[in-house]
Amino acid sequence: MGRLAFLLFFIEAALLLALLPAPRADAGEVVARALDASSDSAALRLGDYTWIEECGLGIELPPAPLTGGEYPRLLAGKWIDAGRSAALWELGPEGFSSLQKRLEAEGARFSGGENYPFRPRQHSGEVTAHRSGVQLAGGRSGVLVDWTTGGRSYALLVSDATADQAARRMDELLRELVQLEGVEANALAPLLFGGRYAVVLKGWHREADRLRRRTPQGWFSLRVFQVPLTDFESMGMLQNELETRLKAAGINRSAGLKPTIAGSEGFVGEYFGTDEFVQRIAFARLEGGYMVALMQAPEAQREALSQEMDQLTRSLQLSGIVGARGAPPLYFNRVRNIRCLAWQDGRRVLWGAFFDDSRQQPVLWREDEIGWSIQMTRGGQMVREREGQVNSSRALNPLVDAELRALELPENFKGDVELALNVGGERTTTTLSIK
């Protein structure tokens, strides 16, 4: 009777466990574990540039501590000595008058004025600007240029020993100034790939490596992953890897489209699980890596999520920041030596290759149409040979799809063989005993 009671208890416990809700599979965590590489926080300094994420603006001045919502608000500036300085301000709703009042209260006097249109980097046309002469406290000469774009007003003030020197320095700063279009109040322009790319997001704010947007119907969240080109042979393979993992976690794709993203064909898929959330994931191959952007919202916000992802993919662009190159190209010409690894797998031989640079250190490369060929011989007689083309060192890694490169063995074939591998003009050999 005791054994029967125990058996009934065990059955009841099993049924109870079966009826409990399964742990929620979070698509963001699935992708994060698969890629192990996410976007950095706001990149504040890039060489000589300061990037102001909430304005989508880059300038060759050191950053200023960001303050609250009081205007005029100092964004970046440089003090050289008592006579020379430069400062970038956001002016707020009052525009130029807010900074004018502040400077005049400190003893400044304005003189003259003229229209002074200029074209920031990444702008489709000139912005309407106005230039004024300023005599600052202490006898310093200055020039001030103010402008409005995206519904926001800015001013750049430069002082120097003479007005002409201040004007020359002003022209230098404006010539290299980067300002993205469409970065309105309550927007963000995060940088990607070491500052090489940027996106414009309206109504979002940053929380560490995530971006979030609050609506009356619930929260939107966004994570952007930056994947080296050497991690996957193609964007299709990257997409297949992630979708396989998502499907294993109970998250399936229901739709997809192929928009143009940063000048190249990308892919945006829609994914559902069992948690009343919907995900949109955008894939794009960029200069320096693959981008995977995962955006999530409640199912009730499905249409709004589609619009937000569309805004992201349409706004993704080169940042225009001088010197922001992201990851350097990984060309095959860095390879100085290859090593071939081969092993018997039943009645076939599998093989792969590792690559070294001039220091005999492992090196990765990513370049299209690199040819390879392999010959298996015994006693000078050809046994098997194959050839093809690849576009990354990963494609020939012994741990990656080695079965696709298999050399089938003749029936009852045994004995020692030599394998001669040629990749991109680099040649190596190895021997193997067939049993």
XYZ file of C-alpha atoms in Angstrom:
435
model
C 0.000 0.000 0.000
C 2.879 2.344 0.755
C 4.366 1.754 -2.679
C 0.991 2.481 -4.327
C 0.635 5.742 -2.393
C 4.120 6.758 -3.460
C 3.307 5.939 -7.093
C 0.098 8.012 -6.977
C 2.026 10.916 -5.415
C 4.649 10.695 -8.170
C 1.970 10.717 -10.916
C 0.208 13.715 -9.337
C 3.501 15.607 -9.086
C 4.311 14.880 -12.731
C 0.884 16.096 -13.845
C 1.265 19.258 -11.770
C 4.638 20.012 -13.311
C 3.221 19.446 -16.782
C 0.467 21.980 -16.112
C 2.802 24.681 -14.764
C 3.694 27.419 -17.280
C 7.070 26.938 -18.919
C 9.787 29.494 -18.146
C 9.546 32.405 -20.584
C 12.179 32.259 -23.314
C 13.488 35.773 -23.901
C 14.520 36.351 -27.504
C 17.040 38.994 -26.466
C 18.871 36.596 -24.176
C 18.835 33.841 -26.823
C 20.453 36.195 -29.343
C 22.879 37.596 -26.755
C 24.117 34.105 -25.854
C 24.489 33.218 -29.531
C 26.403 36.338 -30.535
C 28.210 37.305 -27.333
C 28.749 40.849 -28.665
C 26.506 43.836 -28.063
C 26.643 47.551 -28.723
C 28.695 49.781 -26.497
C 27.231 52.644 -24.559
C 27.279 56.103 -26.085
C 30.729 56.603 -27.604
C 31.636 59.970 -26.135
C 35.101 60.431 -27.638
C 36.225 59.319 -31.109
C 39.688 60.646 -31.806
C 39.355 64.436 -31.798
C 35.566 64.232 -31.870
C 32.978 64.381 -29.135
C 29.770 62.588 -30.106
C 26.638 63.880 -28.384
C 24.232 60.958 -28.710
C 21.087 62.816 -27.700
C 21.708 65.460 -30.380
C 23.216 63.330 -33.159
C 26.070 65.797 -33.309
C 29.842 65.414 -33.439
C 32.400 68.205 -33.065
C 36.163 68.441 -32.612
C 35.947 69.774 -29.063
C 36.192 68.036 -25.674
C 32.861 67.090 -24.035
C 31.195 69.142 -21.324
C 29.371 67.472 -18.415
C 25.740 67.095 -19.485
C 23.408 68.973 -17.171
C 19.644 68.979 -16.712
C 17.070 70.642 -18.933
C 18.130 74.256 -18.302
C 19.062 76.257 -21.383
C 21.384 77.389 -22.795
C 23.162 74.089 -22.179
C 26.900 73.648 -22.780
C 27.561 70.510 -24.879
C 31.303 70.722 -25.637
C 34.082 73.249 -25.242
C 37.789 73.958 -25.093
C 39.629 76.602 -23.057
C 43.158 77.205 -24.318
C 44.073 80.331 -22.346
C 42.506 83.588 -21.171
C 42.125 84.820 -24.761
C 41.246 81.673 -26.719
C 38.317 79.302 -26.300
C 35.475 77.570 -28.149
C 32.092 76.356 -26.885
C 29.089 74.577 -28.388
C 25.674 75.277 -26.847
C 22.162 73.945 -27.248
C 19.909 76.966 -26.909
C 16.475 75.570 -26.118
C 13.036 76.982 -26.990
C 14.137 80.636 -26.716
C 16.850 80.150 -29.311
C 19.593 82.739 -29.743
C 18.141 85.151 -27.193
C 18.778 82.705 -24.323
C 22.536 82.719 -24.926
C 22.597 86.430 -25.756
C 21.060 87.271 -22.380
C 23.562 85.057 -20.566
C 26.607 86.518 -22.312
C 25.417 90.103 -21.965
C 24.925 89.530 -18.238
C 28.631 88.573 -18.166
C 29.634 91.796 -19.935
C 29.605 90.753 -23.618
C 28.576 93.158 -26.404
C 27.191 91.993 -29.769
C 27.907 93.837 -32.998
C 26.676 93.398 -36.554
C 25.296 90.207 -37.997
C 24.902 88.354 -41.286
C 23.393 85.213 -42.739
C 25.982 82.456 -42.664
C 24.629 79.178 -44.105
C 26.859 76.103 -43.849
C 26.489 72.393 -44.533
C 27.288 69.950 -41.722
C 28.602 66.531 -42.633
C 25.723 64.060 -43.249
C 23.262 66.861 -44.095
C 21.534 66.780 -47.459
C 21.768 70.561 -47.761
C 22.854 73.732 -46.027
C 21.375 74.808 -42.700
C 20.259 78.394 -42.259
C 22.648 80.039 -39.810
C 23.456 83.523 -38.561
C 26.869 84.921 -37.595
C 27.462 87.727 -35.087
C 30.534 89.522 -33.779
C 31.021 89.458 -30.002
C 33.247 91.498 -27.738
C 33.647 89.380 -24.624
C 34.598 90.413 -21.114
C 38.307 91.093 -20.705
C 38.688 92.484 -24.230
C 38.478 89.141 -26.033
C 37.217 89.111 -29.623
C 34.735 86.461 -30.597
C 32.463 85.117 -33.327
C 29.138 83.373 -32.709
C 27.216 81.253 -35.234
C 23.726 80.019 -34.349
C 21.425 77.692 -36.335
C 18.318 75.525 -36.045
C 17.846 71.987 -37.348
C 15.386 69.241 -36.405
C 13.453 71.788 -34.349
C 16.490 72.336 -32.063
C 18.708 75.420 -31.850
C 22.487 75.446 -31.393
C 25.285 78.018 -31.222
C 29.058 77.840 -31.565
C 31.085 80.590 -29.899
C 34.804 81.009 -30.653
C 37.104 83.616 -29.100
C 40.678 84.448 -30.061
C 43.188 87.276 -30.018
C 41.514 88.929 -33.025
C 38.156 88.615 -34.749
C 39.862 87.279 -37.912
C 41.593 84.492 -35.978
C 38.306 83.616 -34.268
C 36.553 83.489 -37.650
C 39.210 81.156 -39.087
C 38.888 78.792 -36.128
C 35.094 78.950 -36.465
C 35.309 77.895 -40.124
C 37.579 74.962 -39.212
C 35.133 73.661 -36.598
C 32.052 74.102 -38.798
C 33.758 72.403 -41.752
C 34.249 69.200 -39.726
C 31.037 69.378 -37.682
C 28.802 66.297 -38.051
C 25.065 66.616 -37.516
C 22.535 63.963 -38.433
C 19.180 65.027 -39.800
C 15.956 64.269 -37.956
C 17.371 64.192 -34.403
C 14.560 66.061 -32.703
C 14.070 66.694 -28.997
C 13.625 63.456 -27.030
C 15.587 61.457 -29.613
C 18.841 59.504 -29.682
C 21.467 58.840 -32.337
C 23.569 55.871 -31.092
C 26.836 55.046 -32.848
C 27.702 51.555 -34.077
C 30.882 49.800 -35.243
C 33.383 52.070 -33.541
C 31.580 55.217 -34.628
C 31.422 54.338 -38.311
C 27.611 54.090 -38.382
C 24.740 55.820 -36.601
C 20.962 55.421 -36.319
C 18.284 57.962 -35.407
C 15.627 56.878 -32.881
C 12.782 59.166 -31.823
C 11.380 58.905 -28.311
C 13.986 56.426 -27.035
C 16.372 56.604 -24.078
C 19.407 54.552 -23.077
C 19.640 52.030 -20.252
C 23.194 50.608 -20.308
C 23.470 48.441 -23.453
C 19.711 48.590 -24.111
C 17.534 51.302 -25.569
C 13.940 51.717 -24.404
C 10.821 53.626 -25.406
C 7.769 53.993 -23.218
C 4.226 54.162 -24.614
C 0.820 54.028 -22.896
C 0.451 50.444 -24.168
C 3.809 49.229 -22.830
C 7.573 49.343 -23.231
C 9.591 48.902 -26.416
C 13.160 47.650 -26.024
C 16.061 47.478 -28.456
C 19.451 45.772 -28.437
C 21.919 46.139 -31.276
C 24.587 43.463 -31.754
C 27.711 43.981 -33.830
C 29.145 40.720 -35.160
C 32.594 40.398 -36.805
C 32.478 39.279 -40.426
C 34.781 36.394 -39.580
C 32.215 34.879 -37.191
C 29.899 33.870 -40.040
C 30.610 33.146 -43.680
C 27.520 35.050 -44.857
C 24.545 36.964 -43.522
C 22.362 33.999 -44.458
C 24.387 31.685 -42.235
C 24.179 34.179 -39.373
C 20.406 34.414 -39.783
C 20.046 30.632 -39.958
C 22.132 30.156 -36.793
C 20.055 32.627 -34.801
C 16.704 31.372 -36.076
C 17.676 27.789 -35.217
C 18.395 28.843 -31.637
C 15.258 30.943 -31.391
C 13.135 28.061 -32.684
C 14.666 25.735 -30.082
C 13.531 28.257 -27.456
C 9.984 28.284 -28.834
C 10.301 31.553 -30.775
C 9.375 31.235 -34.449
C 9.440 33.564 -37.437
C 6.038 34.442 -38.873
C 6.998 36.942 -41.584
C 9.965 38.613 -43.241
C 10.978 41.215 -45.785
C 14.172 42.391 -47.479
C 14.551 46.168 -47.208
C 17.601 48.153 -48.270
C 19.657 48.888 -45.159
C 22.587 51.305 -45.438
C 22.739 50.754 -49.190
C 22.660 46.942 -49.169
C 19.942 44.314 -49.062
C 19.081 43.380 -45.500
C 16.450 41.236 -43.830
C 13.819 42.025 -41.186
C 11.918 39.131 -39.634
C 8.979 39.060 -37.221
C 9.152 36.493 -34.400
C 6.609 35.252 -31.840
C 6.902 33.096 -28.745
C 4.353 32.245 -26.062
C 4.919 35.268 -23.825
C 2.572 37.792 -25.491
C 5.530 39.691 -26.914
C 6.551 40.155 -30.532
C 10.078 40.674 -31.826
C 11.439 42.225 -34.992
C 15.024 41.354 -35.859
C 16.948 43.226 -38.561
C 20.043 41.736 -40.209
C 22.460 43.813 -42.311
C 25.983 43.417 -43.593
C 27.902 46.661 -43.062
C 31.488 47.773 -43.559
C 33.315 46.043 -40.735
C 30.703 43.531 -39.577
C 27.131 42.289 -39.429
C 24.463 44.216 -37.545
C 21.689 42.364 -35.721
C 19.064 44.690 -34.222
C 16.450 43.071 -31.970
C 13.396 45.175 -31.090
C 10.634 43.893 -28.792
C 7.151 45.094 -27.785
C 3.845 43.694 -26.475
C 1.838 41.838 -29.138
C -0.792 44.586 -29.016
C 1.868 46.975 -30.347
C 2.727 44.841 -33.384
C 2.024 47.578 -35.961
C 3.826 50.241 -33.945
C 6.807 47.886 -33.609
C 6.899 47.503 -37.395
C 7.009 51.289 -37.777
C 9.791 51.668 -35.198
C 11.935 49.034 -36.890
C 11.307 50.698 -40.242
C 12.572 53.982 -38.762
C 15.726 52.236 -37.535
C 16.547 50.566 -40.855
C 15.838 53.719 -42.879
C 17.948 55.930 -40.625
C 21.012 53.652 -40.401
C 23.829 55.535 -42.123
C 27.541 56.237 -42.136
C 28.209 58.706 -39.344
C 30.548 60.947 -41.342
C 32.963 61.230 -38.414
C 36.487 61.661 -39.749
C 38.693 58.801 -38.614
C 35.822 56.593 -37.388
C 36.577 53.387 -39.256
C 35.312 50.712 -36.929
C 37.034 47.356 -37.275
C 39.792 47.372 -39.935
C 39.301 45.207 -43.039
C 40.596 41.676 -42.513
C 42.212 40.947 -45.861
C 43.777 37.607 -46.773
C 47.119 39.288 -47.548
C 47.910 39.235 -43.813
C 48.266 35.433 -44.032
C 51.837 34.129 -44.183
C 51.331 30.477 -43.321
C 48.522 27.916 -43.313
C 48.217 24.745 -41.288
C 46.087 21.833 -42.464
C 44.353 19.485 -40.033
C 42.922 16.231 -41.456
C 41.301 13.144 -39.949
C 39.496 9.988 -41.025
C 35.737 9.833 -40.507
C 34.486 6.417 -41.572
C 35.115 6.053 -45.311
C 35.969 9.686 -45.880
C 38.637 12.224 -44.946
C 37.643 15.536 -43.345
C 39.957 18.520 -43.217
C 40.235 22.181 -42.252
C 42.802 24.950 -42.083
C 44.257 27.458 -39.594
C 46.036 30.662 -40.638
C 49.049 32.482 -39.171
C 50.486 35.953 -39.752
C 54.153 36.916 -40.107
C 54.660 36.529 -36.327
C 53.298 32.968 -36.415
C 50.228 34.178 -34.543
C 46.682 33.050 -35.472
C 45.009 35.455 -37.882
C 41.435 35.826 -39.123
C 40.526 37.139 -42.554
C 37.369 38.071 -44.446
C 37.634 38.550 -48.199
C 35.455 37.319 -51.049
C 36.500 34.810 -53.713
C 39.578 33.278 -52.100
C 40.258 30.047 -53.985
C 41.283 26.757 -52.412
C 42.242 23.318 -53.695
C 43.219 20.067 -52.004
C 44.800 16.939 -53.455
C 45.073 13.559 -51.760
C 47.825 11.375 -53.239
C 49.557 8.070 -52.483
C 52.906 7.263 -53.970
C 52.572 10.147 -56.404
C 49.213 8.871 -57.678
C 46.108 11.044 -57.345
C 43.442 9.562 -55.054
C 40.994 12.461 -54.662
C 40.956 16.226 -55.299
C 38.546 19.105 -54.709
C 38.523 22.883 -55.155
C 36.281 25.847 -54.454
C 36.059 29.416 -53.187
C 35.420 30.827 -49.706
C 35.114 34.284 -48.180
C 36.480 33.897 -44.638
C 38.922 31.944 -42.514
C 35.919 30.666 -40.586
C 34.659 28.844 -43.702
C 37.742 26.583 -43.589
C 37.946 26.186 -39.813
C 38.161 22.469 -38.952
C 35.260 22.850 -36.506
C 32.922 24.488 -39.024
C 31.069 22.355 -41.574
C 34.031 20.077 -42.273
C 31.682 17.491 -43.806
C 31.038 19.883 -46.710
C 34.699 19.488 -47.686
C 34.821 15.687 -47.306
C 37.029 13.573 -49.548
C 35.364 10.198 -50.143
C 37.719 7.194 -49.932
C 37.810 4.413 -52.544
C 36.412 1.063 -51.437
C 38.820 -0.996 -49.297
C 41.400 1.831 -49.483
C 44.121 1.768 -46.774
C 47.599 3.139 -46.227
C 49.425 6.467 -45.876
C 48.337 9.440 -47.987
C 49.639 12.984 -48.465
C 47.280 15.949 -48.503
C 48.418 19.091 -50.340
C 46.308 22.175 -49.551
C 46.510 25.489 -51.399
C 44.533 28.528 -50.174
C 44.947 31.866 -51.910
C 48.430 30.934 -53.102
C 49.643 29.707 -49.695
C 50.504 25.979 -49.727
C 51.000 23.331 -47.046
C 51.034 19.528 -46.799
C 50.187 16.931 -44.184
C 50.099 13.137 -44.027
C 47.428 10.782 -42.780
C 47.261 7.029 -42.236
C 44.026 5.525 -43.600
C 42.813 2.440 -41.725
